[in-house]
């Protein structure tokens, strides 16, 4: 069954005890509209998303945090961490002076 609605749609617990919610929506104004899923943590009407899954372009999925912007971008068969334009299978981009990449096959 399918039902069309004008969003965003917010899903939360009946009493709001956990203080979190899930929101399905789309950015408005620019064409095409960009679909997203927001994960909220906390209470209050002014509380915006903490983490957002954003379908920013065809064959692209970004994980965005409210405080740090895009942190992971998956595009077709490439993944970027700290970049939205990965040019290889895995690209890690850290601001100058803070780069650390660790590959651990023991776990």
CSV table of C-alpha atoms in Angstrom, one decimal:
chain,number,residue,atom,x,y,z
A,1,UNK,CA,0.0,0.0,0.0
A,2,UNK,CA,1.2,3.5,-0.8
A,3,UNK,CA,0.0,6.8,0.4
A,4,UNK,CA,1.1,10.3,-0.8
A,5,UNK,CA,1.6,13.0,1.8
A,6,UNK,CA,2.9,16.5,2.0
A,7,UNK,CA,5.9,16.3,4.4
A,8,UNK,CA,7.9,16.4,6.3
A,9,UNK,CA,6.6,13.4,8.3
A,10,UNK,CA,7.8,13.1,11.9
A,11,UNK,CA,7.7,9.9,13.8
A,12,UNK,CA,8.2,10.0,17.6
A,13,UNK,CA,7.2,8.0,20.7
A,14,UNK,CA,3.7,8.5,22.1
A,15,UNK,CA,5.0,10.3,25.2
A,16,UNK,CA,8.2,11.6,23.8
A,17,UNK,CA,10.0,9.9,26.7
A,18,UNK,CA,13.1,9.1,24.7
A,19,UNK,CA,13.3,12.6,23.4
A,20,UNK,CA,14.0,11.6,19.9
A,21,UNK,CA,12.3,11.3,16.6
A,22,UNK,CA,12.7,10.4,12.9
A,23,UNK,CA,11.7,12.8,10.1
A,24,UNK,CA,11.2,12.0,6.5
A,25,UNK,CA,11.2,15.0,4.2
A,26,UNK,CA,12.7,16.9,1.2
A,27,UNK,CA,14.6,20.1,0.8
A,28,UNK,CA,12.4,22.8,-0.8
A,29,UNK,CA,13.0,25.5,-3.2
A,30,UNK,CA,15.6,24.1,-5.6
A,31,UNK,CA,14.7,21.6,-8.3
A,32,UNK,CA,14.9,18.8,-7.9
A,33,UNK,CA,14.0,18.5,-4.3
A,34,UNK,CA,16.4,16.4,-2.2
A,35,UNK,CA,15.0,13.7,-0.1
A,36,UNK,CA,16.3,13.1,3.4
A,37,UNK,CA,15.9,11.2,6.6
A,38,UNK,CA,16.6,13.1,9.8
A,39,UNK,CA,17.5,11.5,13.2
A,40,UNK,CA,16.6,13.8,16.1
A,41,UNK,CA,17.8,13.5,19.6
A,42,UNK,CA,16.5,15.7,22.4
A,43,UNK,CA,13.3,17.6,23.1
A,44,UNK,CA,11.9,20.9,22.0
A,45,UNK,CA,10.4,22.3,18.8
A,46,UNK,CA,13.6,24.2,18.0
A,47,UNK,CA,15.8,21.0,18.1
A,48,UNK,CA,16.9,20.3,14.5
A,49,UNK,CA,18.5,17.1,13.2
A,50,UNK,CA,21.6,15.5,14.7
A,51,UNK,CA,22.3,13.2,11.8
A,52,UNK,CA,20.8,13.3,8.3
A,53,UNK,CA,20.8,10.8,5.5
A,54,UNK,CA,20.7,12.9,2.3
A,55,UNK,CA,20.2,11.7,-1.2
A,56,UNK,CA,22.1,14.7,-2.6
A,57,UNK,CA,22.3,13.4,-6.2
A,58,UNK,CA,21.7,10.4,-8.4
A,59,UNK,CA,23.6,7.4,-7.0
A,60,UNK,CA,24.8,9.4,-4.0
A,61,UNK,CA,24.0,9.1,-0.3
A,62,UNK,CA,25.5,11.5,2.3
A,63,UNK,CA,25.7,11.2,6.0
A,64,UNK,CA,25.6,14.7,7.5
A,65,UNK,CA,25.9,15.8,11.1
A,66,UNK,CA,24.4,19.1,12.3
A,67,UNK,CA,27.7,20.2,13.8
A,68,UNK,CA,30.2,19.0,11.1
A,69,UNK,CA,28.5,18.9,7.8
A,70,UNK,CA,29.0,15.9,5.4
A,71,UNK,CA,31.1,13.2,7.1
A,72,UNK,CA,30.5,10.2,4.7
A,73,UNK,CA,29.5,10.2,1.1
A,74,UNK,CA,28.7,7.1,-0.9
A,75,UNK,CA,28.6,7.6,-4.7
A,76,UNK,CA,28.0,4.6,-6.9
A,77,UNK,CA,31.0,2.4,-5.9
A,78,UNK,CA,33.1,5.0,-4.1
A,79,UNK,CA,33.1,6.1,-0.5
A,80,UNK,CA,34.4,9.4,0.8
A,81,UNK,CA,35.1,10.2,4.5
A,82,UNK,CA,35.4,13.9,5.1
A,83,UNK,CA,34.8,14.6,1.4
A,84,UNK,CA,31.7,14.6,-0.9
A,85,UNK,CA,33.8,14.0,-4.0
A,86,UNK,CA,35.6,10.7,-3.7
A,87,UNK,CA,37.6,9.9,-6.8
A,88,UNK,CA,38.7,6.4,-5.7
A,89,UNK,CA,37.1,3.4,-4.0
A,90,UNK,CA,37.9,4.9,-0.6
A,91,UNK,CA,39.0,8.5,0.0
A,92,UNK,CA,39.7,9.9,3.5
A,93,UNK,CA,40.1,13.6,3.8
A,94,UNK,CA,41.0,15.2,7.1
A,95,UNK,CA,41.7,18.9,7.7
A,96,UNK,CA,45.4,19.8,7.7
A,97,UNK,CA,47.3,18.6,10.7
A,98,UNK,CA,44.7,16.1,11.9
A,99,UNK,CA,45.0,13.2,9.5
A,100,UNK,CA,45.0,9.7,10.9
A,101,UNK,CA,44.1,6.6,9.0
A,102,UNK,CA,44.2,3.3,10.7
A,103,UNK,CA,43.7,-0.1,9.0
A,104,UNK,CA,43.5,-2.9,11.6
A,105,UNK,CA,42.9,-6.4,10.4
A,106,UNK,CA,43.0,-7.9,13.9
A,107,UNK,CA,39.4,-7.2,14.8
